[in-house]
Structure formats: C-alpha cells, structure tokens
PDB file of C-alpha atoms in Angstrom:
ATOM      1  CA  MET A  28      -0.855   6.185   3.209  1.00  0.00           C
ATOM      2  CA  ALA A  29       2.184   8.437   3.280  1.00  0.00           C
ATOM      3  CA  ASP A  30       2.182  11.998   2.032  1.00  0.00           C
ATOM      4  CA  ARG A  31       3.560  12.863  -1.392  1.00  0.00           C
ATOM      5  CA  VAL A  32       6.945  14.038  -0.145  1.00  0.00           C
ATOM      6  CA  THR A  33       7.471  10.750   1.710  1.00  0.00           C
ATOM      7  CA  GLN A  34       6.392   8.825  -1.371  1.00  0.00           C
ATOM      8  CA  LEU A  35       8.844  10.867  -3.428  1.00  0.00           C
ATOM      9  CA  GLN A  36      11.662  10.134  -0.983  1.00  0.00           C
ATOM     10  CA  ASP A  37      10.814   6.413  -1.062  1.00  0.00           C
ATOM     11  CA  ALA A  38      10.872   6.452  -4.872  1.00  0.00           C
ATOM     12  CA  VAL A  39      14.255   8.219  -4.931  1.00  0.00           C
ATOM     13  CA  ASN A  40      15.614   5.647  -2.465  1.00  0.00           C
ATOM     14  CA  GLN A  41      14.265   2.847  -4.635  1.00  0.00           C
ATOM     15  CA  LEU A  42      15.897   4.387  -7.710  1.00  0.00           C
ATOM     16  CA  ALA A  43      19.230   4.556  -5.868  1.00  0.00           C
ATOM     17  CA  GLU A  44      18.779   0.921  -4.855  1.00  0.00           C
ATOM     18  CA  HIS A  45      18.166  -0.090  -8.489  1.00  0.00           C
ATOM     19  CA  PHE A  46      21.303   1.778  -9.572  1.00  0.00           C
ATOM     20  CA  CYS A  47      23.407   0.112  -6.855  1.00  0.00           C
ATOM     21  CA  ASN A  48      22.032  -3.347  -7.665  1.00  0.00           C
ATOM     22  CA  SER A  49      22.664  -2.914 -11.381  1.00  0.00           C
ATOM     23  CA  ILE A  50      26.272  -1.821 -10.737  1.00  0.00           C
ATOM     24  CA  GLY A  51      26.729  -4.760  -8.355  1.00  0.00           C
ATOM     25  CA  VAL A  52      25.492  -7.242 -10.957  1.00  0.00           C
ATOM     26  CA  LEU A  53      27.770  -5.655 -13.563  1.00  0.00           C
ATOM     27  CA  GLN A  54      30.756  -6.004 -11.235  1.00  0.00           C
ATOM     28  CA  GLN A  55      29.840  -9.578 -10.385  1.00  0.00           C
ATOM     29  CA  SER A  56      29.353 -10.765 -13.929  1.00  0.00           C
ATOM     30  CA  ALA A  57      32.065  -8.707 -15.676  1.00  0.00           C
ATOM     31  CA  THR A  58      35.056 -10.567 -17.008  1.00  0.00           C
ATOM     32  CA  PRO A  59      38.473  -9.306 -15.965  1.00  0.00           C
ATOM     33  CA  ALA A  60      40.077  -6.947 -18.445  1.00  0.00           C
ATOM     34  CA  LYS A  61      43.654  -7.392 -19.564  1.00  0.00           C
ATOM     35  CA  PHE A  62      45.941  -4.401 -19.565  1.00  0.00           C
ATOM     36  CA  PRO A  63      49.119  -4.857 -21.610  1.00  0.00           C
ATOM     37  CA  GLY A  64      52.248  -4.474 -19.534  1.00  0.00           C
ATOM     38  CA  PHE A  65      50.437  -4.649 -16.165  1.00  0.00           C
ATOM     39  CA  GLU A  66      50.091  -8.407 -15.923  1.00  0.00           C
ATOM     40  CA  LYS A  67      52.226 -10.371 -13.529  1.00  0.00           C
ATOM     41  CA  GLN A  68      54.755 -12.728 -14.982  1.00  0.00           C
ATOM     42  CA  GLY A  69      53.544 -16.315 -15.255  1.00  0.00           C
ATOM     43  CA  VAL A  70      50.045 -15.598 -13.954  1.00  0.00           C
ATOM     44  CA  THR A  71      47.154 -16.234 -16.283  1.00  0.00           C
ATOM     45  CA  LEU A  72      43.655 -15.040 -15.632  1.00  0.00           C
ATOM     46  CA  GLN A  73      41.096 -17.772 -15.469  1.00  0.00           C
ATOM     47  CA  GLN A  74      37.408 -17.454 -14.932  1.00  0.00           C
ATOM     48  CA  GLU A  75      36.207 -19.027 -11.733  1.00  0.00           C
ATOM     49  CA  PRO A  76      33.616 -21.741 -12.156  1.00  0.00           C
ATOM     50  CA  GLY A  77      30.109 -20.461 -11.660  1.00  0.00           C
ATOM     51  CA  HIS A  78      31.081 -16.921 -12.672  1.00  0.00           C
ATOM     52  CA  GLY A  79      30.576 -17.475 -16.371  1.00  0.00           C
ATOM     53  CA  PRO A  80      28.305 -15.367 -18.516  1.00  0.00           C
ATOM     54  CA  GLN A  81      25.172 -14.854 -16.492  1.00  0.00           C
ATOM     55  CA  GLU A  82      21.715 -13.982 -17.616  1.00  0.00           C
ATOM     56  CA  ASP A  83      21.582 -10.525 -19.113  1.00  0.00           C
ATOM     57  CA  TYR A  84      20.092  -8.209 -16.506  1.00  0.00           C
ATOM     58  CA  THR A  85      20.402  -5.141 -18.688  1.00  0.00           C
ATOM     59  CA  GLN A  86      16.781  -5.154 -19.785  1.00  0.00           C
ATOM     60  CA  LEU A  87      15.466  -5.858 -16.281  1.00  0.00           C
ATOM     61  CA  PHE A  88      17.385  -3.036 -14.609  1.00  0.00           C
ATOM     62  CA  ALA A  89      16.600  -0.650 -17.468  1.00  0.00           C
ATOM     63  CA  GLN A  90      12.879  -1.334 -16.985  1.00  0.00           C
ATOM     64  CA  LEU A  91      13.090  -0.950 -13.198  1.00  0.00           C
ATOM     65  CA  ILE A  92      15.044   2.302 -13.437  1.00  0.00           C
ATOM     66  CA  ALA A  93      12.743   3.723 -16.149  1.00  0.00           C
ATOM     67  CA  ARG A  94       9.575   2.793 -14.226  1.00  0.00           C
ATOM     68  CA  THR A  95      10.890   4.308 -11.002  1.00  0.00           C
ATOM     69  CA  ALA A  96      11.950   7.476 -12.850  1.00  0.00           C
ATOM     70  CA  LYS A  97       8.417   7.768 -14.294  1.00  0.00           C
ATOM     71  CA  ASP A  98       6.947   7.309 -10.821  1.00  0.00           C
ATOM     72  CA  ILE A  99       9.205  10.097  -9.555  1.00  0.00           C
ATOM     73  CA  ASP A 100       8.057  12.377 -12.380  1.00  0.00           C
ATOM     74  CA  VAL A 101       4.409  11.685 -11.559  1.00  0.00           C
ATOM     75  CA  LEU A 102       4.996  12.387  -7.873  1.00  0.00           C
ATOM     76  CA  ILE A 103       6.840  15.631  -8.660  1.00  0.00           C
ATOM     77  CA  ASP A 104       4.013  16.747 -10.953  1.00  0.00           C
ATOM     78  CA  SER A 105       1.477  16.036  -8.204  1.00  0.00           C
ATOM     79  CA  LEU A 106       3.236  18.326  -5.723  1.00  0.00           C
ATOM     80  CA  PRO A 107       1.705  21.769  -5.292  1.00  0.00           C
ATOM     81  CA  SER A 108       3.290  24.340  -7.563  1.00  0.00           C
ATOM     82  CA  GLU A 109       4.798  27.626  -6.490  1.00  0.00           C
ATOM     83  CA  GLU A 110       1.890  29.370  -8.153  1.00  0.00           C
ATOM     84  CA  SER A 111      -0.470  27.737  -5.662  1.00  0.00           C
ATOM     85  CA  THR A 112      -1.346  30.466  -3.210  1.00  0.00           C
ATOM     86  CA  VAL A 113      -3.108  30.215   0.115  1.00  0.00           C
ATOM     87  CA  GLU A 114      -6.265  31.643  -1.462  1.00  0.00           C
ATOM     88  CA  LEU A 115      -6.258  29.004  -4.215  1.00  0.00           C
ATOM     89  CA  GLN A 116      -5.726  26.250  -1.671  1.00  0.00           C
ATOM     90  CA  GLN A 117      -8.569  27.559   0.505  1.00  0.00           C
ATOM     91  CA  ALA A 118     -10.876  27.752  -2.513  1.00  0.00           C
ATOM     92  CA  SER A 119      -9.947  24.209  -3.416  1.00  0.00           C
ATOM     93  CA  LEU A 120     -10.614  23.049   0.145  1.00  0.00           C
ATOM     94  CA  LYS A 121     -14.015  24.798   0.156  1.00  0.00           C
ATOM     95  CA  HIS A 122     -14.901  23.096  -3.113  1.00  0.00           C
ATOM     96  CA  LEU A 123     -13.849  19.730  -1.699  1.00  0.00           C
ATOM     97  CA  GLU A 124     -15.879  20.394   1.445  1.00  0.00           C
ATOM     98  CA  VAL A 125     -18.994  21.125  -0.637  1.00  0.00           C
ATOM     99  CA  GLU A 126     -18.454  17.912  -2.596  1.00  0.00           C
ATOM    100  CA  ASN A 127     -18.000  16.044   0.679  1.00  0.00           C
ATOM    101  CA  GLN A 128     -21.275  17.436   2.066  1.00  0.00           C
ATOM    102  CA  GLU A 129     -23.133  16.459  -1.115  1.00  0.00           C
ATOM    103  CA  ALA A 130     -21.679  12.955  -0.929  1.00  0.00           C
ATOM    104  CA  ALA A 131     -22.650  12.715   2.763  1.00  0.00           C
ATOM    105  CA  HIS A 132     -26.216  13.790   1.903  1.00  0.00           C
ATOM    106  CA  LYS A 133     -26.444  11.190  -0.871  1.00  0.00           C
ATOM    107  CA  LEU A 134     -25.038   8.568   1.488  1.00  0.00           C
ATOM    108  CA  GLY A 135     -27.670   9.454   4.071  1.00  0.00           C
ATOM    109  CA  GLU A 136     -30.424   9.020   1.484  1.00  0.00           C
ATOM    110  CA  VAL A 137     -29.029   5.659   0.407  1.00  0.00           C
ATOM    111  CA  VAL A 138     -28.846   4.518   4.031  1.00  0.00           C
ATOM    112  CA  GLN A 139     -32.491   5.544   4.609  1.00  0.00           C
ATOM    113  CA  ARG A 140     -33.615   3.667   1.498  1.00  0.00           C
ATOM    114  CA  GLY A 141     -31.576   0.666   2.604  1.00  0.00           C
ATOM    115  CA  GLU A 142     -33.134   0.698   6.063  1.00  0.00           C
ATOM    116  CA  ALA A 143     -36.630   0.939   4.563  1.00  0.00           C
ATOM    117  CA  LEU A 144     -35.837  -1.976   2.263  1.00  0.00           C
ATOM    118  CA  LEU A 145     -34.516  -3.946   5.226  1.00  0.00           C
ATOM    119  CA  VAL A 146     -37.794  -3.400   7.097  1.00  0.00           C
ATOM    120  CA  ARG A 147     -39.773  -4.596   4.067  1.00  0.00           C
ATOM    121  CA  ILE A 148     -37.576  -7.671   3.721  1.00  0.00           C
ATOM    122  CA  GLN A 149     -37.957  -8.495   7.420  1.00  0.00           C
ATOM    123  CA  GLU A 150     -41.752  -8.154   7.127  1.00  0.00           C
ATOM    124  CA  ALA A 151     -41.764 -10.426   4.076  1.00  0.00           C
ATOM    125  CA  LEU A 152     -39.627 -13.002   5.906  1.00  0.00           C
ATOM    126  CA  GLY A 153     -42.059 -12.842   8.845  1.00  0.00           C
ATOM    127  CA  ASP A 154     -44.992 -13.443   6.492  1.00  0.00           C
ATOM    128  CA  ILE A 155     -43.167 -16.368   4.886  1.00  0.00           C
ATOM    129  CA  ALA A 156     -42.396 -17.887   8.296  1.00  0.00           C
ATOM    130  CA  GLU A 157     -46.043 -17.550   9.382  1.00  0.00           C
ATOM    131  CA  ALA A 158     -47.238 -19.150   6.145  1.00  0.00           C
ATOM    132  CA  GLN A 159     -44.831 -22.035   6.623  1.00  0.00           C
ATOM    133  CA  LEU A 160     -46.003 -22.528  10.200  1.00  0.00           C
ATOM    134  CA  ARG A 161     -49.671 -22.517   9.114  1.00  0.00           C
ATOM    135  CA  THR A 162     -48.903 -24.977   6.328  1.00  0.00           C
ATOM    136  CA  GLN A 163     -46.955 -27.198   8.685  1.00  0.00           C
ATOM    137  CA  SER A 164     -49.698 -27.110  11.348  1.00  0.00           C
ATOM    138  CA  ALA A 165     -52.361 -27.838   8.729  1.00  0.00           C
ATOM    139  CA  LYS A 166     -50.266 -30.715   7.419  1.00  0.00           C
ATOM    140  CA  THR A 167     -49.779 -32.045  10.963  1.00  0.00           C
ATOM    141  CA  ALA A 168     -53.507 -31.727  11.664  1.00  0.00           C
ATOM    142  CA  LYS A 169     -54.311 -33.595   8.442  1.00  0.00           C
ATOM    143  CA  GLN A 170     -51.837 -36.349   9.309  1.00  0.00           C
ATOM    144  CA  THR A 171     -53.343 -36.596  12.792  1.00  0.00           C
ATOM    145  CA  GLN A 172     -56.842 -36.889  11.297  1.00  0.00           C
ATOM    146  CA  GLU A 173     -55.649 -39.535   8.856  1.00  0.00           C
ATOM    147  CA  ALA A 174     -53.893 -41.465  11.645  1.00  0.00           C
ATOM    148  CA  THR A 175     -57.038 -41.268  13.778  1.00  0.00           C
ATOM    149  CA  ALA A 176     -59.181 -42.431  10.870  1.00  0.00           C
ATOM    150  CA  ILE A 177     -56.823 -45.351  10.171  1.00  0.00           C
ATOM    151  CA  LYS A 178     -56.805 -46.302  13.863  1.00  0.00           C
ATOM    152  CA  GLN A 179     -60.620 -46.207  14.002  1.00  0.00           C
ATOM    153  CA  GLU A 180     -60.785 -48.288  10.852  1.00  0.00           C
ATOM    154  CA  GLU A 181     -58.386 -50.861  12.327  1.00  0.00           C
ATOM    155  CA  GLU A 182     -60.420 -50.984  15.527  1.00  0.00           C
ATOM    156  CA  THR A 183     -63.570 -51.505  13.493  1.00  0.00           C
ATOM    157  CA  VAL A 184     -61.939 -54.333  11.524  1.00  0.00           C
ATOM    158  CA  ASP A 185     -60.704 -55.920  14.752  1.00  0.00           C
ATOM    159  CA  THR A 186     -64.163 -55.672  16.266  1.00  0.00           C
ATOM    160  CA  VAL A 187     -65.763 -57.263  13.201  1.00  0.00           C
ATOM    161  CA  GLN A 188     -63.230 -60.097  13.134  1.00  0.00           C
ATOM    162  CA  ARG A 189     -63.867 -61.001  16.752  1.00  0.00           C
TER     163      ARG A 189
END
C-alpha cells in the first residue's frame, strides 16, 4: 500500500480527472447558443442526430467530486501535524512497539495451544484408525469362521447324501 502522500496525490489526480470529465460531458451535450448579430447569413443551427439531450450527468459527477473531496480531507487530516515533534513520534513508536510485542506474545501462546490441540487430534485419529482396524479384522475373522462353518456343513451334507 502506498504512503499517505502518494494516496493524497492519487486522490487529487482523480479529482482533476472528474472535473475534466464533467466539463467534457457538458461540452459534448450542450446545445449551441445563439448570439444576436453574430450568426452567418442563411445558416441555421441544427442539432446533429445522436447529440440530443443526453442523460443528466450532473448528479453523478457531483457525487464523484464530493466523495473524492471527502477522501482528500480524510487523507489531509491523517497526515502528521506540525505540532508532531520527534519526541512525540518516538513515544508513539515505542508504544506501538510494546503493543506489537504483546501481540507477538499472545500469538505465540495461541500457536502453542494450537500445536497441543493438533497433537491431541492426531492421537485421537490414531485411536480411531486402530479401532476401525480391530473392528474390521474381527469382522473378517467372524466372516471367515462363518464361511468355514458353512463349508463344513456343506461337506457334511454331501457326505450324508452319498
């Protein structure tokens, strides 16, 4: 992000652009004015097709210019004042540094808690996976026993029928 002075310059340029565009639209959509005694003989002024009354841009450009002017005011107010001395700026920087250190400490604590929670979640997922494997192996063993029992029963029936 740009510094405040650059932002201010961009806003001033944008304001100048809005002014130029509004004047251009006024020139484009304005009807020719008649001045008595300055008109050429036999020439009548006619409006060209397509240059009739256009949509009224007055409100749009007024809003754009007003909004940009407000942005410029906000940017000017955010600039350091002349009353801001080196000592005040250093005190402000020290205060910000203390706040930054406190935030870094809190962030470190949150990261530690997050890592501990991650370890617990990984352990729980490991336990779940082991339980699923035991359940699956028990289910497979039961199916194998049932298949063996059915096969023995079929062999017994075959033996009896012979």
